[in-house]
């Protein structure tokens, strides 16, 4: 299955995160307006997490095998573009513990004590890589134990955070947002059953209530944003099952969503001021939209010219290496 609507959800998630960061651009680019009330758009991150849980559950249900290969394949999807983005963002990082931990996507606190690596948006990738590590570890057991093992590892790490000293690892493991991967796994389980429109409607009402009335900070973010993200994903799958799919351009933006996500902070910092000066003859809201459009365009170009071709090449090399080293890949083992 291609999951066309899921790719479109990825596009929407990336644009939501862009909007959340674009809201205050007028404070740095005087030609653009300040759009208040967009902080909720960080909901895009929660959509990303739930989708990750769903996709990994779906893929591993068919391709169970070598945990090291699985982790390597996920690493080459994340690290190369992330490192390139950092290089463009600040140049070569200084050789210190903060930089090293940031580059390796290990939990880290910046100088302000906030949970942010060098490239701020990389904080979400730290959670992604830990989730992938949990899935890889579960591959030491039979496939039927995957869901229980992953949920168990995430829950154990969260409980352990209450006994840890203050620091990056305590903050990291203490986040409930990591359980949104479990919501994605749950959606995968539900999607294998016959989905009822009435059930979707009831869940949608509950999701709207959670989104509007439950505080979105920790520790209730998983309820305020995670549960609604899961319902959005389930609805998208149900609509696709009914033959309602999103347009091709939105699917392509979904393909480029990771590049859009990683490059938009660079665009907002390095390119947006020039866009603002060039379009100063326009009204501020038009400049705001123009900066957003340029941010998306930079991400799409990065995907088309660098991320897409580069990832396909690295993926082929990785699979070739594990075929050579082990005699069979995780896919062949599953078959």
mmCIF file of C-alpha atoms in Angstrom:
data_model
loop_
_atom_site.group_PDB
_atom_site.id
_atom_site.type_symbol
_atom_site.label_atom_id
_atom_site.label_comp_id
_atom_site.label_asym_id
_atom_site.label_seq_id
_atom_site.Cartn_x
_atom_site.Cartn_y
_atom_site.Cartn_z
ATOM 1 C CA UNK A 1 0.000 0.000 0.000
ATOM 2 C CA UNK A 2 1.164 3.528 -0.751
ATOM 3 C CA UNK A 3 -0.916 5.288 1.929
ATOM 4 C CA UNK A 4 -1.479 8.353 -0.250
ATOM 5 C CA UNK A 5 -3.371 10.224 2.446
ATOM 6 C CA UNK A 6 -0.598 9.619 4.967
ATOM 7 C CA UNK A 7 1.900 11.309 2.661
ATOM 8 C CA UNK A 8 -0.471 14.247 2.418
ATOM 9 C CA UNK A 9 -0.741 14.348 6.209
ATOM 10 C CA UNK A 10 3.039 14.592 6.338
ATOM 11 C CA UNK A 11 2.837 17.637 4.075
ATOM 12 C CA UNK A 12 0.195 19.213 6.310
ATOM 13 C CA UNK A 13 2.265 18.451 9.413
ATOM 14 C CA UNK A 14 5.366 20.102 7.939
ATOM 15 C CA UNK A 15 3.393 23.186 6.896
ATOM 16 C CA UNK A 16 1.795 23.415 10.348
ATOM 17 C CA UNK A 17 5.217 23.424 12.024
ATOM 18 C CA UNK A 18 6.378 26.041 9.515
ATOM 19 C CA UNK A 19 3.361 28.201 10.373
ATOM 20 C CA UNK A 20 4.063 27.863 14.101
ATOM 21 C CA UNK A 21 7.576 29.227 13.546
ATOM 22 C CA UNK A 22 6.480 31.738 10.919
ATOM 23 C CA UNK A 23 3.959 33.376 13.225
ATOM 24 C CA UNK A 24 6.503 35.677 14.831
ATOM 25 C CA UNK A 25 8.629 36.334 11.745
ATOM 26 C CA UNK A 26 7.391 39.927 11.672
ATOM 27 C CA UNK A 27 9.493 40.635 14.780
ATOM 28 C CA UNK A 28 12.647 39.914 12.756
ATOM 29 C CA UNK A 29 11.474 40.867 9.264
ATOM 30 C CA UNK A 30 9.747 44.240 9.665
ATOM 31 C CA UNK A 31 8.153 44.030 6.206
ATOM 32 C CA UNK A 32 6.107 40.998 7.319
ATOM 33 C CA UNK A 33 3.237 40.894 9.755
ATOM 34 C CA UNK A 34 3.152 39.119 13.114
ATOM 35 C CA UNK A 35 0.452 36.453 13.147
ATOM 36 C CA UNK A 36 -0.593 35.717 16.711
ATOM 37 C CA UNK A 37 -2.281 32.552 17.894
ATOM 38 C CA UNK A 38 -0.370 30.017 15.812
ATOM 39 C CA UNK A 39 1.342 28.233 18.685
ATOM 40 C CA UNK A 40 -1.174 25.386 18.333
ATOM 41 C CA UNK A 41 0.356 24.586 14.931
ATOM 42 C CA UNK A 42 3.138 22.670 16.665
ATOM 43 C CA UNK A 43 0.432 19.990 16.489
ATOM 44 C CA UNK A 44 2.229 19.095 13.258
ATOM 45 C CA UNK A 45 4.962 17.453 15.323
ATOM 46 C CA UNK A 46 2.400 15.193 16.971
ATOM 47 C CA UNK A 47 1.039 14.197 13.573
ATOM 48 C CA UNK A 48 4.586 13.278 12.522
ATOM 49 C CA UNK A 49 5.085 11.117 15.622
ATOM 50 C CA UNK A 50 1.812 9.256 15.243
ATOM 51 C CA UNK A 51 2.545 8.617 11.564
ATOM 52 C CA UNK A 52 5.993 7.268 12.490
ATOM 53 C CA UNK A 53 4.458 4.797 14.916
ATOM 54 C CA UNK A 54 1.975 3.650 12.277
ATOM 55 C CA UNK A 55 4.500 3.303 9.446
ATOM 56 C CA UNK A 56 7.103 1.465 11.515
ATOM 57 C CA UNK A 57 4.445 -0.962 12.816
ATOM 58 C CA UNK A 58 3.257 -1.544 9.250
ATOM 59 C CA UNK A 59 6.755 -2.017 7.802
ATOM 60 C CA UNK A 60 8.039 -4.311 10.533
ATOM 61 C CA UNK A 61 4.912 -6.462 10.319
ATOM 62 C CA UNK A 62 6.113 -7.417 6.846
ATOM 63 C CA UNK A 63 9.870 -6.991 7.136
ATOM 64 C CA UNK A 64 11.067 -8.510 10.387
ATOM 65 C CA UNK A 65 14.720 -9.389 10.696
ATOM 66 C CA UNK A 66 18.031 -7.821 11.597
ATOM 67 C CA UNK A 67 17.702 -4.985 14.104
ATOM 68 C CA UNK A 68 21.053 -3.476 13.136
ATOM 69 C CA UNK A 69 20.018 -3.230 9.490
ATOM 70 C CA UNK A 70 16.694 -1.693 10.449
ATOM 71 C CA UNK A 71 18.457 0.928 12.585
ATOM 72 C CA UNK A 72 21.007 1.625 9.842
ATOM 73 C CA UNK A 73 18.271 2.169 7.280
ATOM 74 C CA UNK A 74 16.512 4.602 9.596
ATOM 75 C CA UNK A 75 19.790 6.383 10.430
ATOM 76 C CA UNK A 76 20.617 7.068 6.788
ATOM 77 C CA UNK A 77 17.161 8.589 6.423
ATOM 78 C CA UNK A 78 17.718 10.997 9.312
ATOM 79 C CA UNK A 79 21.376 11.880 9.809
ATOM 80 C CA UNK A 80 22.714 12.952 6.370
ATOM 81 C CA UNK A 81 20.192 15.716 5.730
ATOM 82 C CA UNK A 82 20.254 16.712 9.404
ATOM 83 C CA UNK A 83 24.036 17.105 9.321
ATOM 84 C CA UNK A 84 23.870 19.009 6.040
ATOM 85 C CA UNK A 85 21.244 21.346 7.507
ATOM 86 C CA UNK A 86 23.478 22.056 10.513
ATOM 87 C CA UNK A 87 26.427 22.751 8.205
ATOM 88 C CA UNK A 88 24.387 25.284 6.238
ATOM 89 C CA UNK A 89 22.837 26.705 9.413
ATOM 90 C CA UNK A 90 25.994 27.461 11.439
ATOM 91 C CA UNK A 91 28.947 25.994 9.545
ATOM 92 C CA UNK A 92 31.209 23.417 11.177
ATOM 93 C CA UNK A 93 30.156 23.091 14.853
ATOM 94 C CA UNK A 94 32.681 23.580 17.619
ATOM 95 C CA UNK A 95 34.175 20.408 19.071
ATOM 96 C CA UNK A 96 32.424 20.296 22.443
ATOM 97 C CA UNK A 97 30.039 17.955 24.215
ATOM 98 C CA UNK A 98 26.959 19.983 23.231
ATOM 99 C CA UNK A 99 27.865 19.810 19.546
ATOM 100 C CA UNK A 100 28.739 16.118 19.642
ATOM 101 C CA UNK A 101 25.510 15.202 21.409
ATOM 102 C CA UNK A 102 23.564 17.385 18.981
ATOM 103 C CA UNK A 103 25.193 15.748 15.963
ATOM 104 C CA UNK A 104 24.518 12.256 17.306
ATOM 105 C CA UNK A 105 20.932 13.162 18.258
ATOM 106 C CA UNK A 106 21.470 12.356 21.899
ATOM 107 C CA UNK A 107 19.452 14.184 24.571
ATOM 108 C CA UNK A 108 21.025 17.576 25.191
ATOM 109 C CA UNK A 109 20.245 20.897 26.865
ATOM 110 C CA UNK A 110 21.342 24.185 25.322
ATOM 111 C CA UNK A 111 22.895 27.119 27.190
ATOM 112 C CA UNK A 112 19.425 28.242 28.307
ATOM 113 C CA UNK A 113 18.696 24.811 29.780
ATOM 114 C CA UNK A 114 16.137 24.041 27.058
ATOM 115 C CA UNK A 115 15.859 20.682 25.308
ATOM 116 C CA UNK A 116 17.214 21.811 21.948
ATOM 117 C CA UNK A 117 20.192 20.629 19.884
ATOM 118 C CA UNK A 118 22.134 22.973 17.557
ATOM 119 C CA UNK A 119 19.338 22.929 14.989
ATOM 120 C CA UNK A 120 16.297 23.497 17.193
ATOM 121 C CA UNK A 121 13.884 21.335 15.217
ATOM 122 C CA UNK A 122 16.249 18.398 15.733
ATOM 123 C CA UNK A 123 14.724 17.794 19.172
ATOM 124 C CA UNK A 124 11.977 15.741 17.553
ATOM 125 C CA UNK A 125 14.557 13.582 15.764
ATOM 126 C CA UNK A 126 16.038 12.602 19.134
ATOM 127 C CA UNK A 127 12.690 11.021 20.001
ATOM 128 C CA UNK A 128 12.449 9.432 16.565
ATOM 129 C CA UNK A 129 15.869 7.785 16.862
ATOM 130 C CA UNK A 130 15.089 6.466 20.338
ATOM 131 C CA UNK A 131 11.848 4.967 19.051
ATOM 132 C CA UNK A 132 13.745 3.320 16.199
ATOM 133 C CA UNK A 133 16.269 1.971 18.711
ATOM 134 C CA UNK A 134 13.436 0.431 20.740
ATOM 135 C CA UNK A 135 12.031 -1.214 17.601
ATOM 136 C CA UNK A 136 15.498 -2.489 16.650
ATOM 137 C CA UNK A 137 15.940 -3.953 20.139
ATOM 138 C CA UNK A 138 12.574 -5.710 19.861
ATOM 139 C CA UNK A 139 13.867 -7.561 16.805
ATOM 140 C CA UNK A 140 15.906 -9.740 19.134
ATOM 141 C CA UNK A 141 12.566 -11.370 19.979
ATOM 142 C CA UNK A 142 9.885 -12.997 17.802
ATOM 143 C CA UNK A 143 7.790 -10.539 15.800
ATOM 144 C CA UNK A 144 4.664 -11.126 17.871
ATOM 145 C CA UNK A 145 6.361 -9.427 20.849
ATOM 146 C CA UNK A 146 7.237 -6.207 18.981
ATOM 147 C CA UNK A 147 4.364 -4.046 20.172
ATOM 148 C CA UNK A 148 4.628 -5.134 23.802
ATOM 149 C CA UNK A 149 8.413 -4.738 23.797
ATOM 150 C CA UNK A 150 8.389 -1.243 22.316
ATOM 151 C CA UNK A 151 5.641 -0.007 24.631
ATOM 152 C CA UNK A 152 7.434 -1.623 27.567
ATOM 153 C CA UNK A 153 10.742 0.083 26.751
ATOM 154 C CA UNK A 154 9.099 3.482 26.321
ATOM 155 C CA UNK A 155 7.119 3.094 29.560
ATOM 156 C CA UNK A 156 10.140 1.861 31.519
ATOM 157 C CA UNK A 157 12.277 4.788 30.367
ATOM 158 C CA UNK A 158 9.531 7.236 31.309
ATOM 159 C CA UNK A 159 9.130 5.739 34.790
ATOM 160 C CA UNK A 160 12.905 5.762 35.224
ATOM 161 C CA UNK A 161 12.978 9.511 34.537
ATOM 162 C CA UNK A 162 11.380 10.157 37.918
ATOM 163 C CA UNK A 163 14.443 8.634 39.598
ATOM 164 C CA UNK A 164 17.061 10.355 37.437
ATOM 165 C CA UNK A 165 19.070 13.429 38.430
ATOM 166 C CA UNK A 166 18.234 16.681 36.682
ATOM 167 C CA UNK A 167 19.611 16.895 33.186
ATOM 168 C CA UNK A 168 18.939 16.195 29.518
ATOM 169 C CA UNK A 169 18.150 12.489 29.943
ATOM 170 C CA UNK A 170 15.621 13.198 32.680
ATOM 171 C CA UNK A 171 13.900 15.800 30.495
ATOM 172 C CA UNK A 172 13.978 13.462 27.500
ATOM 173 C CA UNK A 173 12.588 10.372 29.196
ATOM 174 C CA UNK A 174 10.096 12.482 31.143
ATOM 175 C CA UNK A 175 8.313 13.668 27.993
ATOM 176 C CA UNK A 176 4.988 11.944 27.387
ATOM 177 C CA UNK A 177 5.205 12.860 23.705
ATOM 178 C CA UNK A 178 7.141 9.625 23.133
ATOM 179 C CA UNK A 179 3.915 7.687 23.751
ATOM 180 C CA UNK A 180 2.483 9.169 20.574
ATOM 181 C CA UNK A 181 4.441 6.506 18.711
ATOM 182 C CA UNK A 182 2.329 3.990 20.626
ATOM 183 C CA UNK A 183 -0.817 5.804 19.458
ATOM 184 C CA UNK A 184 0.412 5.346 15.911
ATOM 185 C CA UNK A 185 0.918 1.632 16.543
ATOM 186 C CA UNK A 186 -2.627 1.506 17.938
ATOM 187 C CA UNK A 187 -3.975 3.176 14.792
ATOM 188 C CA UNK A 188 -2.169 0.525 12.732
ATOM 189 C CA UNK A 189 -3.909 -2.170 14.759
ATOM 190 C CA UNK A 190 -7.297 -0.494 14.287
ATOM 191 C CA UNK A 191 -6.721 -0.003 10.563
ATOM 192 C CA UNK A 192 -6.490 -3.751 10.081
ATOM 193 C CA UNK A 193 -10.073 -4.072 11.287
ATOM 194 C CA UNK A 194 -13.247 -2.953 9.534
ATOM 195 C CA UNK A 195 -13.465 0.781 10.227
ATOM 196 C CA UNK A 196 -16.917 2.185 10.967
ATOM 197 C CA UNK A 197 -17.808 5.769 10.086
ATOM 198 C CA UNK A 198 -19.838 6.076 13.287
ATOM 199 C CA UNK A 199 -16.820 5.122 15.389
ATOM 200 C CA UNK A 200 -14.715 7.652 13.502
ATOM 201 C CA UNK A 201 -17.322 10.330 14.252
ATOM 202 C CA UNK A 202 -17.357 9.571 17.974
ATOM 203 C CA UNK A 203 -13.558 9.589 18.120
ATOM 204 C CA UNK A 204 -13.476 12.869 16.188
ATOM 205 C CA UNK A 205 -15.757 14.561 18.728
ATOM 206 C CA UNK A 206 -13.595 13.270 21.587
ATOM 207 C CA UNK A 207 -10.455 14.430 19.773
ATOM 208 C CA UNK A 208 -11.837 17.943 19.263
ATOM 209 C CA UNK A 209 -12.691 18.161 22.953
ATOM 210 C CA UNK A 210 -9.173 17.059 23.916
ATOM 211 C CA UNK A 211 -7.604 19.520 21.490
ATOM 212 C CA UNK A 212 -9.670 22.442 22.746
ATOM 213 C CA UNK A 213 -9.845 21.808 26.477
ATOM 214 C CA UNK A 214 -6.857 19.699 27.605
ATOM 215 C CA UNK A 215 -3.655 21.679 28.342
ATOM 216 C CA UNK A 216 -1.119 21.099 25.569
ATOM 217 C CA UNK A 217 1.975 21.209 27.772
ATOM 218 C CA UNK A 218 3.606 18.307 29.535
ATOM 219 C CA UNK A 219 2.483 15.885 30.870
ATOM 220 C CA UNK A 220 -0.876 16.080 29.055
ATOM 221 C CA UNK A 221 0.375 16.801 25.525
ATOM 222 C CA UNK A 222 -0.125 13.162 24.565
ATOM 223 C CA UNK A 223 -3.841 13.619 25.341
ATOM 224 C CA UNK A 224 -4.258 17.173 24.046
ATOM 225 C CA UNK A 225 -2.403 16.657 20.763
ATOM 226 C CA UNK A 226 -1.380 13.006 20.538
ATOM 227 C CA UNK A 227 -4.870 11.512 20.688
ATOM 228 C CA UNK A 228 -6.308 14.009 18.154
ATOM 229 C CA UNK A 229 -3.332 13.307 15.854
ATOM 230 C CA UNK A 230 -4.169 9.612 16.049
ATOM 231 C CA UNK A 231 -7.800 10.299 15.144
ATOM 232 C CA UNK A 232 -6.714 12.499 12.221
ATOM 233 C CA UNK A 233 -4.530 9.644 10.961
ATOM 234 C CA UNK A 234 -7.297 7.076 11.415
ATOM 235 C CA UNK A 235 -9.736 9.350 9.553
ATOM 236 C CA UNK A 236 -7.275 9.775 6.674
ATOM 237 C CA UNK A 237 -6.936 6.003 6.381
ATOM 238 C CA UNK A 238 -10.717 5.536 6.509
ATOM 239 C CA UNK A 239 -11.211 8.123 3.773
ATOM 240 C CA UNK A 240 -8.638 6.394 1.600
ATOM 241 C CA UNK A 241 -10.393 3.083 2.207
ATOM 242 C CA UNK A 242 -13.545 4.755 0.875
ATOM 243 C CA UNK A 243 -11.695 5.885 -2.244
ATOM 244 C CA UNK A 244 -11.153 9.507 -1.201
ATOM 245 C CA UNK A 245 -7.498 10.372 -1.702
ATOM 246 C CA UNK A 246 -5.614 13.641 -1.665
ATOM 247 C CA UNK A 247 -4.277 15.393 -4.788
ATOM 248 C CA UNK A 248 -0.899 14.444 -6.217
ATOM 249 C CA UNK A 249 0.774 17.773 -5.426
ATOM 250 C CA UNK A 250 0.026 17.319 -1.725
ATOM 251 C CA UNK A 251 1.437 13.792 -1.845
ATOM 252 C CA UNK A 252 4.631 15.149 -3.392
ATOM 253 C CA UNK A 253 4.874 17.771 -0.642
ATOM 254 C CA UNK A 254 4.560 14.852 1.771
ATOM 255 C CA UNK A 255 7.536 13.195 0.097
ATOM 256 C CA UNK A 256 9.438 16.444 0.664
ATOM 257 C CA UNK A 257 8.115 16.994 4.210
ATOM 258 C CA UNK A 258 11.321 15.976 6.004
ATOM 259 C CA UNK A 259 13.340 18.395 3.883
ATOM 260 C CA UNK A 260 10.772 21.149 4.454
ATOM 261 C CA UNK A 261 10.876 20.469 8.183
ATOM 262 C CA UNK A 262 14.676 20.626 8.427
ATOM 263 C CA UNK A 263 15.316 23.527 6.059
ATOM 264 C CA UNK A 264 12.604 25.964 7.084
ATOM 265 C CA UNK A 265 14.516 27.339 10.127
ATOM 266 C CA UNK A 266 17.441 28.084 7.794
ATOM 267 C CA UNK A 267 15.141 29.800 5.310
ATOM 268 C CA UNK A 268 13.522 31.888 8.022
ATOM 269 C CA UNK A 269 16.895 32.982 9.389
ATOM 270 C CA UNK A 270 18.994 33.431 6.259
ATOM 271 C CA UNK A 271 16.596 34.053 3.361
ATOM 272 C CA UNK A 272 13.457 35.620 4.880
ATOM 273 C CA UNK A 273 15.059 39.058 5.513
ATOM 274 C CA UNK A 274 16.023 39.318 1.824
ATOM 275 C CA UNK A 275 12.533 38.230 0.768
ATOM 276 C CA UNK A 276 11.055 40.892 3.024
ATOM 277 C CA UNK A 277 13.255 43.656 1.592
ATOM 278 C CA UNK A 278 12.581 42.534 -1.990
ATOM 279 C CA UNK A 279 8.809 42.535 -1.436
ATOM 280 C CA UNK A 280 8.580 45.630 0.754
ATOM 281 C CA UNK A 281 6.137 47.153 -1.747
ATOM 282 C CA UNK A 282 3.566 44.507 -0.732
ATOM 283 C CA UNK A 283 1.371 44.580 2.346
ATOM 284 C CA UNK A 284 2.769 42.749 5.436
ATOM 285 C CA UNK A 285 0.400 39.758 5.243
ATOM 286 C CA UNK A 286 1.413 39.144 1.608
ATOM 287 C CA UNK A 287 5.070 39.242 2.610
ATOM 288 C CA UNK A 288 4.279 36.757 5.386
ATOM 289 C CA UNK A 289 2.712 34.340 2.913
ATOM 290 C CA UNK A 290 5.573 34.866 0.470
ATOM 291 C CA UNK A 291 8.144 33.905 3.109
ATOM 292 C CA UNK A 292 6.112 30.790 3.859
ATOM 293 C CA UNK A 293 5.969 29.894 0.173
ATOM 294 C CA UNK A 294 9.720 30.385 -0.208
ATOM 295 C CA UNK A 295 10.296 28.144 2.828
ATOM 296 C CA UNK A 296 8.250 25.371 1.227
ATOM 297 C CA UNK A 297 9.995 25.886 -2.116
ATOM 298 C CA UNK A 298 13.445 25.609 -0.531
ATOM 299 C CA UNK A 299 12.402 22.359 1.151
ATOM 300 C CA UNK A 300 10.992 20.930 -2.082
ATOM 301 C CA UNK A 301 14.151 21.880 -3.987
ATOM 302 C CA UNK A 302 16.302 20.295 -1.284
ATOM 303 C CA UNK A 303 14.295 17.099 -1.543
ATOM 304 C CA UNK A 304 14.349 16.986 -5.338
ATOM 305 C CA UNK A 305 18.053 17.754 -5.725
ATOM 306 C CA UNK A 306 19.686 16.377 -2.575
ATOM 307 C CA UNK A 307 17.550 14.462 -0.098
ATOM 308 C CA UNK A 308 15.584 12.232 -2.479
ATOM 309 C CA UNK A 309 18.470 11.101 -4.736
ATOM 310 C CA UNK A 310 20.915 10.929 -1.843
ATOM 311 C CA UNK A 311 18.655 8.798 0.312
ATOM 312 C CA UNK A 312 17.875 6.391 -2.498
ATOM 313 C CA UNK A 313 21.599 5.900 -3.138
ATOM 314 C CA UNK A 314 22.442 5.421 0.537
ATOM 315 C CA UNK A 315 19.547 2.989 0.954
ATOM 316 C CA UNK A 316 20.776 0.828 -1.924
ATOM 317 C CA UNK A 317 24.314 0.836 -0.517
ATOM 318 C CA UNK A 318 23.069 -0.040 2.966
ATOM 319 C CA UNK A 319 20.982 -2.973 1.747
ATOM 320 C CA UNK A 320 23.870 -4.148 -0.450
ATOM 321 C CA UNK A 321 26.225 -4.046 2.549
ATOM 322 C CA UNK A 322 23.933 -6.085 4.782
ATOM 323 C CA UNK A 323 23.250 -8.577 2.002
ATOM 324 C CA UNK A 324 27.000 -8.978 1.584
ATOM 325 C CA UNK A 325 27.746 -9.079 5.317
ATOM 326 C CA UNK A 326 24.910 -11.293 6.491
ATOM 327 C CA UNK A 327 23.916 -13.126 3.384
ATOM 328 C CA UNK A 328 20.335 -11.884 3.686
ATOM 329 C CA UNK A 329 18.562 -8.697 4.564
ATOM 330 C CA UNK A 330 15.839 -8.128 7.099
ATOM 331 C CA UNK A 331 13.333 -8.324 4.288
ATOM 332 C CA UNK A 332 14.601 -11.705 3.159
ATOM 333 C CA UNK A 333 14.585 -12.940 6.743
ATOM 334 C CA UNK A 334 10.940 -11.962 7.073
ATOM 335 C CA UNK A 335 10.059 -13.839 3.921
#
